[in-house]
Amino acid sequence: MNFTRWSARFPGTQRRAAARTEHAAAQAKRGEGAVPAARGGRPDPGAERPAPVDGHPADSTVSGSGTGAGTGTGTGSGTGTAPSRGTGVLTAVPSLDELSVREVLGRLPALVALVHGPEHRVAYVNDAYTAGFGARTPGAPAHEALPELGELGLLPLLDQVQRSGRPRTAKNRTAPGGGSSYTVTCTPVEFPRTGTGSGTGTGTGTGTAPEAEAHHAGVLIHLADVTDHAEAVERLRASERRQREAAVTLQRSLLPQELEQPDDLRIAATYQPGGTEAAVGGDWYDVITLGAGRTALVIGDVMGRGVRAAAVMGQLRTAVRAYARLDLPPHEVLQLLDGLAAEIDASQIATCVYAVHDPNEGLLAYASAGHLPILVRDEHGTVRRAADPTGPPLGTGGWLHTSGTIALGPGSTAVLYTDGLVERRGEDIDEGVAALERALAGAQGTPSVICDRLMRALGVDADHDDDVAVMVLQQPARSGADAELFHNAALELLGGIEAAPRARAFAQGVLASWRFPVELCDLGVLAASELVANSLQHGTPPMRLRLRRTDRRLIIEVTDGDDHLPRRRRAEPADETGRGISIVATIASSWGSRRTPGGGKAVWCEFALPDK
């Protein structure tokens, strides 16, 4: 097949040929068409110009004799090849028209193949292609003669290029067996038949090709080896995967590995990192038991992504657990966190909501720092949003946070979440919160089941573009034998010398009615007596003794109107007071004190119940 006849149909070839013709005409007009003689020689003005050789222009070389600097005389050959410096002849650089397409394609380092016809029969493969995949039989269909194209998934691409007449490129196609990678460009070409016959295109056959088949439609396949580039990209991707895995591991290690389960609540939480294209964020949550049946719940979101956001999140979570041990109101905890967040990193902004559940009151007290509202569904299925107060995010400073309350009675379910659950591009975030309300109204089951249903209802999957943290807590509605394990009893103490004996008698009767072992009853009566005596001596009315039992512990609590918190101290042998709290701390599983919202304090202790 004659490559020269269809080479002129490459895009841009005709324009370059026309430009060279105009340039040659301009040179001839100025008398610059000939190449100067070699250094040291001078052409003979009367000598005739040599005739063209093998169709090449006569001015491709200069022939003559002269005296060279090193060899004396030299003779040019007109073959279009540059001689050595010592020959005394200067050869012109051949133009593109002087080279055949076979010569150009054969010298390319890239792999080149030409196919033609509807079956993509092989017309040509260059030396680089042969070196890469072996010799190929001309005239055979591509699916037989070029099986590597099928393994690279390129045969459908050839059909597409031939139908559309437009070039197509396939990037980073890896050869079978983990070999080289190629970027393949398929370019449509058209070239005339070399003969009138219907066979090989040479000579005259028995049939004549119709007018419509005067030109072939072919595809030029160019395979550039990009193995080094593909390996570098894969190394980069592997590095990114390792960094992401490290950030996710750090994030998950900073989250609680197992949630604490209070006596009066059932809690489940889930964390879903962003998709593979998104860096891990700083979403976090925690559950902290405060004692006396009370539980702190916290969820937050550190703005930003990557290891830095996860590290800031870990510091805030640790600080929250420390502040929670002080048993402060929610707004005071956020006030402390606000100052700490500014010290950790002033450029990192975090949102947070901190809530405390008190089973005695049936309330959820909370404070919010720029976070989304808590949602609560009551036992009848009505969903309510926790209203203000909501302050600015942590780290902004200059704001006094306040606390609010929302009812969380038996049969209620509350949801705390981060913005990744409800925020979508192009939508108002209130629309996402409203969608979450609708999903919560219809979600039934355990907290873990509700977590999964809410995630599915809001469209959160493995490819979600933002981190999501969700916490669901339920206050079970107990009945039957389960309800018999939870009891409350309270006694108002009016003061006077008769308050202590009355408190001991009340505690003795209540604990006996709850069928506790004798030893536990005696310890409970002693603890109640000491706490009441401490309140009578250091506190102010009103005073109350409250006993509460769950399926796991006995809680004794005394409240009064004085906000001075007691502390455990070592009493000297001669001291007549100061031993009450030490006695309680010794006999009880745990003890503590806190200030109450309306002023005053509560001092409590717990006894673990024996396993049955």
Tab-separated table of C-alpha atoms in Angstrom, residues 248-559:
chain	number	residue	atom	x	y	z
A	248	VAL	CA	-9.615	8.120	59.791
A	249	THR	CA	-7.775	5.896	62.264
A	250	LEU	CA	-6.887	8.932	64.366
A	251	GLN	CA	-10.473	10.167	64.152
A	252	ARG	CA	-11.969	6.831	65.196
A	253	SER	CA	-9.418	6.296	67.971
A	254	LEU	CA	-10.360	9.650	69.475
A	255	LEU	CA	-14.053	8.741	69.462
A	256	PRO	CA	-15.391	6.499	72.260
A	257	GLN	CA	-14.779	2.871	71.372
A	258	GLU	CA	-17.829	1.812	73.379
A	259	LEU	CA	-20.590	4.123	74.536
A	260	GLU	CA	-21.482	4.191	78.192
A	261	GLN	CA	-25.010	2.919	78.784
A	262	PRO	CA	-26.749	4.719	81.663
A	263	ASP	CA	-29.423	2.985	83.723
A	264	ASP	CA	-32.251	5.161	82.424
A	265	LEU	CA	-31.262	5.664	78.768
A	266	ARG	CA	-30.562	3.546	75.719
A	267	ILE	CA	-27.961	5.215	73.479
A	268	ALA	CA	-26.450	4.464	70.070
A	269	ALA	CA	-24.168	6.557	67.856
A	270	THR	CA	-22.574	6.251	64.446
A	271	TYR	CA	-19.817	8.031	62.573
A	272	GLN	CA	-19.515	7.997	58.775
A	273	PRO	CA	-16.384	9.635	57.282
A	274	GLY	CA	-16.658	11.475	53.991
A	275	GLY	CA	-16.175	9.677	50.670
A	276	THR	CA	-12.787	8.608	49.328
A	277	GLU	CA	-12.298	11.948	47.559
A	278	ALA	CA	-12.925	13.921	50.754
A	279	ALA	CA	-10.475	14.347	53.616
A	280	VAL	CA	-11.665	13.235	57.033
A	281	GLY	CA	-13.255	15.932	59.176
A	282	GLY	CA	-13.585	16.696	62.892
A	283	ASP	CA	-17.042	15.344	63.842
A	284	TRP	CA	-17.197	13.839	67.349
A	285	TYR	CA	-19.568	12.722	70.105
A	286	ASP	CA	-19.398	11.356	73.641
A	287	VAL	CA	-21.518	10.012	76.497
A	288	ILE	CA	-20.442	10.735	80.089
A	289	THR	CA	-22.129	9.397	83.226
A	290	LEU	CA	-22.201	12.099	85.905
A	291	GLY	CA	-23.482	10.095	88.853
A	292	ALA	CA	-26.805	10.082	90.694
A	293	GLY	CA	-28.421	8.755	87.493
A	294	ARG	CA	-27.550	11.847	85.438
A	295	THR	CA	-25.874	11.594	82.002
A	296	ALA	CA	-24.033	14.146	79.862
A	297	LEU	CA	-24.309	13.918	76.075
A	298	VAL	CA	-22.131	15.931	73.714
A	299	ILE	CA	-21.737	16.181	69.944
A	300	GLY	CA	-19.612	18.620	67.958
A	301	ASP	CA	-17.984	19.455	64.654
A	302	VAL	CA	-14.567	21.030	64.115
A	303	MET	CA	-14.539	23.016	60.879
A	304	GLY	CA	-11.912	21.962	58.390
A	305	ARG	CA	-10.526	18.614	57.323
A	306	GLY	CA	-7.547	16.373	57.765
A	307	VAL	CA	-5.369	15.339	60.653
A	308	ARG	CA	-5.340	18.854	62.111
A	309	ALA	CA	-9.131	18.951	62.494
A	310	ALA	CA	-9.098	15.478	64.051
A	311	ALA	CA	-6.377	16.531	66.512
A	312	VAL	CA	-8.323	19.624	67.605
A	313	MET	CA	-11.410	17.449	67.970
A	314	GLY	CA	-9.513	15.079	70.263
A	315	GLN	CA	-8.367	17.918	72.505
A	316	LEU	CA	-11.894	19.311	72.787
A	317	ARG	CA	-13.355	15.907	73.582
A	318	THR	CA	-10.796	15.343	76.322
A	319	ALA	CA	-11.535	18.785	77.752
A	320	VAL	CA	-15.283	18.114	77.749
A	321	ARG	CA	-14.810	14.948	79.768
A	322	ALA	CA	-12.709	16.839	82.296
A	323	TYR	CA	-15.190	19.708	82.601
A	324	ALA	CA	-18.097	17.259	82.848
A	325	ARG	CA	-16.566	15.758	85.989
A	326	LEU	CA	-17.118	19.112	87.651
A	327	ASP	CA	-20.866	18.509	87.090
A	328	LEU	CA	-21.383	22.070	85.875
A	329	PRO	CA	-24.497	23.349	84.090
A	330	PRO	CA	-24.313	23.008	80.285
A	331	HIS	CA	-23.747	26.710	79.595
A	332	GLU	CA	-20.789	26.838	82.015
A	333	VAL	CA	-19.174	23.862	80.281
A	334	LEU	CA	-19.481	25.633	76.914
A	335	GLN	CA	-18.065	28.810	78.429
A	336	LEU	CA	-14.937	26.924	79.466
A	337	LEU	CA	-14.700	25.199	76.084
A	338	ASP	CA	-14.965	28.543	74.298
A	339	GLY	CA	-11.827	29.858	75.960
A	340	LEU	CA	-9.963	26.578	75.440
A	341	ALA	CA	-10.826	26.416	71.722
A	342	ALA	CA	-9.312	29.870	71.182
A	343	GLU	CA	-6.116	28.756	72.931
A	344	ILE	CA	-5.802	25.503	70.974
A	345	ASP	CA	-6.092	27.119	67.536
A	346	ALA	CA	-7.735	30.462	66.930
A	347	SER	CA	-8.192	29.616	63.235
A	348	GLN	CA	-10.201	26.473	63.976
A	349	ILE	CA	-13.899	27.052	64.635
A	350	ALA	CA	-15.974	24.336	66.257
A	351	THR	CA	-19.672	23.906	66.952
A	352	CYS	CA	-20.928	21.910	69.906
A	353	VAL	CA	-24.053	21.049	71.875
A	354	TYR	CA	-23.776	19.814	75.467
A	355	ALA	CA	-26.804	18.292	77.204
A	356	VAL	CA	-27.476	16.689	80.587
A	357	HIS	CA	-30.303	14.214	81.212
A	358	ASP	CA	-31.810	14.040	84.711
A	359	PRO	CA	-34.175	11.069	85.142
A	360	ASN	CA	-35.650	12.538	88.322
A	361	GLU	CA	-36.874	15.618	86.476
A	362	GLY	CA	-37.576	13.996	83.085
A	363	LEU	CA	-35.730	16.874	81.379
A	364	LEU	CA	-32.846	17.342	78.990
A	365	ALA	CA	-30.923	20.517	79.883
A	366	TYR	CA	-28.718	21.756	77.054
A	367	ALA	CA	-26.592	24.580	75.690
A	368	SER	CA	-25.517	25.065	72.071
A	369	ALA	CA	-22.514	26.792	70.528
A	370	GLY	CA	-23.511	27.342	66.907
A	371	HIS	CA	-24.773	23.764	66.552
A	372	LEU	CA	-27.936	22.424	64.948
A	373	PRO	CA	-30.995	21.955	67.201
A	374	ILE	CA	-31.724	18.750	69.108
A	375	LEU	CA	-34.805	16.897	67.858
A	376	VAL	CA	-37.083	15.066	70.317
A	377	ARG	CA	-39.969	12.742	69.427
A	378	ASP	CA	-42.378	12.081	72.282
A	379	GLU	CA	-44.257	8.836	72.920
A	380	HIS	CA	-47.119	10.004	70.665
A	381	GLY	CA	-44.837	10.538	67.632
A	382	THR	CA	-44.723	14.344	67.712
A	383	VAL	CA	-41.294	15.773	66.841
A	384	ARG	CA	-40.118	19.028	68.415
A	385	ARG	CA	-36.985	21.102	67.972
A	386	ALA	CA	-35.049	22.299	70.984
A	387	ALA	CA	-35.469	26.063	70.864
A	388	ASP	CA	-32.934	28.711	71.799
A	389	PRO	CA	-30.577	29.382	73.500
A	390	THR	CA	-27.915	29.002	70.808
A	391	GLY	CA	-24.702	30.989	70.919
A	392	PRO	CA	-21.858	31.450	68.407
A	393	PRO	CA	-19.349	28.654	67.672
A	394	LEU	CA	-16.556	27.847	70.094
A	395	GLY	CA	-13.436	29.961	69.845
A	396	THR	CA	-15.167	33.236	68.983
A	397	GLY	CA	-15.171	34.584	72.571
A	398	GLY	CA	-17.118	37.476	74.026
A	399	TRP	CA	-20.403	35.593	74.446
A	400	LEU	CA	-22.226	34.428	77.580
A	401	HIS	CA	-23.897	31.088	76.888
A	402	THR	CA	-27.161	30.146	78.526
A	403	SER	CA	-28.934	26.825	79.123
A	404	GLY	CA	-32.383	25.648	78.082
A	405	THR	CA	-34.491	22.552	78.759
A	406	ILE	CA	-36.696	20.210	76.758
A	407	ALA	CA	-38.885	17.410	78.105
A	408	LEU	CA	-37.619	13.849	77.642
A	409	GLY	CA	-40.133	11.604	79.311
A	410	PRO	CA	-40.720	7.842	79.106
A	411	GLY	CA	-41.065	6.646	75.512
A	412	SER	CA	-39.241	9.689	74.082
A	413	THR	CA	-36.400	9.640	71.547
A	414	ALA	CA	-33.860	12.427	71.022
A	415	VAL	CA	-31.427	12.886	68.120
A	416	LEU	CA	-28.156	14.837	68.155
A	417	TYR	CA	-26.338	15.178	64.809
A	418	THR	CA	-23.774	17.147	62.801
A	419	ASP	CA	-24.399	19.237	59.696
A	420	GLY	CA	-23.170	16.530	57.319
A	421	LEU	CA	-26.461	14.704	57.875
A	422	VAL	CA	-28.744	17.547	56.749
A	423	GLU	CA	-26.638	19.986	54.697
A	424	ARG	CA	-26.703	19.706	50.913
A	425	ARG	CA	-25.297	21.933	48.172
A	426	GLY	CA	-27.923	24.217	46.681
A	427	GLU	CA	-30.422	23.625	49.511
A	428	ASP	CA	-31.221	25.585	52.626
A	429	ILE	CA	-30.126	23.732	55.732
A	430	ASP	CA	-33.598	24.196	57.259
A	431	GLU	CA	-34.930	21.967	54.482
A	432	GLY	CA	-32.517	19.257	55.578
A	433	VAL	CA	-33.558	19.601	59.229
A	434	ALA	CA	-37.206	19.384	58.175
A	435	ALA	CA	-36.432	16.195	56.215
A	436	LEU	CA	-34.762	14.774	59.323
A	437	GLU	CA	-37.862	15.597	61.388
A	438	ARG	CA	-40.043	13.674	58.945
A	439	ALA	CA	-37.653	10.726	58.978
A	440	LEU	CA	-37.545	10.696	62.804
A	441	ALA	CA	-41.339	10.790	63.052
A	442	GLY	CA	-41.552	7.488	61.177
A	443	ALA	CA	-38.437	5.766	62.530
A	444	GLN	CA	-39.145	2.995	65.024
A	445	GLY	CA	-36.959	0.470	66.807
A	446	THR	CA	-33.847	0.517	68.955
A	447	PRO	CA	-31.459	3.496	68.895
A	448	SER	CA	-29.025	1.661	66.601
A	449	VAL	CA	-31.826	0.811	64.157
A	450	ILE	CA	-33.025	4.421	64.189
A	451	CYS	CA	-29.461	5.612	63.450
A	452	ASP	CA	-29.304	3.430	60.339
A	453	ARG	CA	-32.761	4.457	59.176
A	454	LEU	CA	-32.013	8.144	59.538
A	455	MET	CA	-28.771	7.780	57.587
A	456	ARG	CA	-30.557	5.990	54.754
A	457	ALA	CA	-33.483	8.403	54.754
A	458	LEU	CA	-31.119	11.381	54.385
A	459	GLY	CA	-29.128	9.698	51.597
A	460	VAL	CA	-25.859	9.193	53.487
A	461	ASP	CA	-23.754	6.418	51.927
A	462	ALA	CA	-20.090	5.527	51.455
A	463	ASP	CA	-19.702	8.227	48.762
A	464	HIS	CA	-21.204	11.019	50.860
A	465	ASP	CA	-19.050	14.156	50.563
A	466	ASP	CA	-19.049	15.139	54.258
A	467	ASP	CA	-18.477	13.533	57.621
A	468	VAL	CA	-21.601	12.595	59.564
A	469	ALA	CA	-22.047	11.870	63.271
A	470	VAL	CA	-25.434	10.893	64.710
A	471	MET	CA	-26.412	10.044	68.302
A	472	VAL	CA	-29.825	8.647	69.257
A	473	LEU	CA	-31.020	8.271	72.869
A	474	GLN	CA	-34.233	6.815	74.193
A	475	GLN	CA	-35.971	7.050	77.546
A	476	PRO	CA	-37.721	3.649	77.696
A	477	ALA	CA	-41.313	3.406	78.865
A	478	ARG	CA	-41.106	0.581	81.412
A	479	SER	CA	-43.949	-1.605	82.538
A	480	GLY	CA	-44.484	-4.938	84.283
A	481	ALA	CA	-41.529	-6.656	85.920
A	482	ASP	CA	-39.069	-4.203	84.368
A	483	ALA	CA	-40.792	-1.286	86.048
A	484	GLU	CA	-40.448	-2.970	89.462
A	485	LEU	CA	-36.674	-2.489	89.233
A	486	PHE	CA	-36.981	1.332	89.158
A	487	HIS	CA	-38.335	3.166	92.191
A	488	ASN	CA	-38.145	6.650	93.693
A	489	ALA	CA	-38.855	7.847	97.237
A	490	ALA	CA	-38.377	11.355	98.722
A	491	LEU	CA	-38.721	12.982	102.155
A	492	GLU	CA	-38.883	16.708	102.873
A	493	LEU	CA	-36.651	17.640	105.851
A	494	LEU	CA	-37.983	20.533	107.892
A	495	GLY	CA	-34.923	20.868	110.116
A	496	GLY	CA	-34.534	20.573	113.853
A	497	ILE	CA	-33.135	17.822	116.001
A	498	GLU	CA	-35.826	15.390	114.828
A	499	ALA	CA	-34.739	15.562	111.133
A	500	ALA	CA	-31.884	13.062	111.447
A	501	PRO	CA	-33.906	10.350	113.227
A	502	ARG	CA	-36.750	10.794	110.760
A	503	ALA	CA	-34.359	10.458	107.827
A	504	ARG	CA	-32.861	7.247	109.238
A	505	ALA	CA	-36.295	5.749	109.866
A	506	PHE	CA	-37.470	6.715	106.369
A	507	ALA	CA	-34.392	5.195	104.722
A	508	GLN	CA	-34.696	2.004	106.792
A	509	GLY	CA	-38.327	1.480	105.775
A	510	VAL	CA	-37.830	2.261	102.085
A	511	LEU	CA	-34.768	0.039	101.657
A	512	ALA	CA	-36.457	-2.823	103.460
A	513	SER	CA	-39.494	-2.501	101.173
A	514	TRP	CA	-37.212	-2.727	98.169
A	515	ARG	CA	-35.969	-6.066	99.523
A	516	PHE	CA	-32.303	-5.201	99.631
A	517	PRO	CA	-29.916	-7.428	101.559
A	518	VAL	CA	-29.484	-6.534	105.234
A	519	GLU	CA	-25.877	-5.422	104.772
A	520	LEU	CA	-26.826	-3.074	101.915
A	521	CYS	CA	-29.738	-1.703	103.939
A	522	ASP	CA	-27.422	-0.905	106.848
A	523	LEU	CA	-24.894	0.823	104.592
A	524	GLY	CA	-27.654	2.806	102.895
A	525	VAL	CA	-29.109	3.969	106.228
A	526	LEU	CA	-25.652	5.019	107.452
A	527	ALA	CA	-24.936	6.995	104.243
A	528	ALA	CA	-28.335	8.731	104.396
A	529	SER	CA	-27.761	9.643	108.042
A	530	GLU	CA	-24.334	11.174	107.355
A	531	LEU	CA	-25.514	13.167	104.325
A	532	VAL	CA	-28.515	14.530	106.224
A	533	ALA	CA	-26.344	15.438	109.224
A	534	ASN	CA	-23.911	17.265	106.921
A	535	SER	CA	-26.781	19.203	105.332
A	536	LEU	CA	-28.278	20.095	108.698
A	537	GLN	CA	-24.947	21.432	109.932
A	538	HIS	CA	-23.713	23.284	106.827
A	539	GLY	CA	-26.791	23.793	104.653
A	540	THR	CA	-29.958	25.847	104.682
A	541	PRO	CA	-33.598	24.931	104.025
A	542	PRO	CA	-35.287	23.669	101.991
A	543	MET	CA	-33.761	20.201	102.443
A	544	ARG	CA	-34.801	16.925	100.876
A	545	LEU	CA	-33.710	13.285	101.078
A	546	ARG	CA	-34.261	11.276	97.906
A	547	LEU	CA	-33.711	7.546	97.407
A	548	ARG	CA	-33.658	6.018	93.951
A	549	ARG	CA	-33.032	2.513	92.775
A	550	THR	CA	-32.380	1.222	89.256
A	551	ASP	CA	-31.646	-2.251	87.992
A	552	ARG	CA	-27.953	-1.692	88.772
A	553	ARG	CA	-27.513	0.725	91.668
A	554	LEU	CA	-28.938	2.455	94.735
A	555	ILE	CA	-28.680	6.272	94.748
A	556	ILE	CA	-28.979	8.418	97.882
A	557	GLU	CA	-29.153	12.195	97.419
A	558	VAL	CA	-29.645	15.138	99.774
A	559	THR	CA	-30.359	18.681	98.543
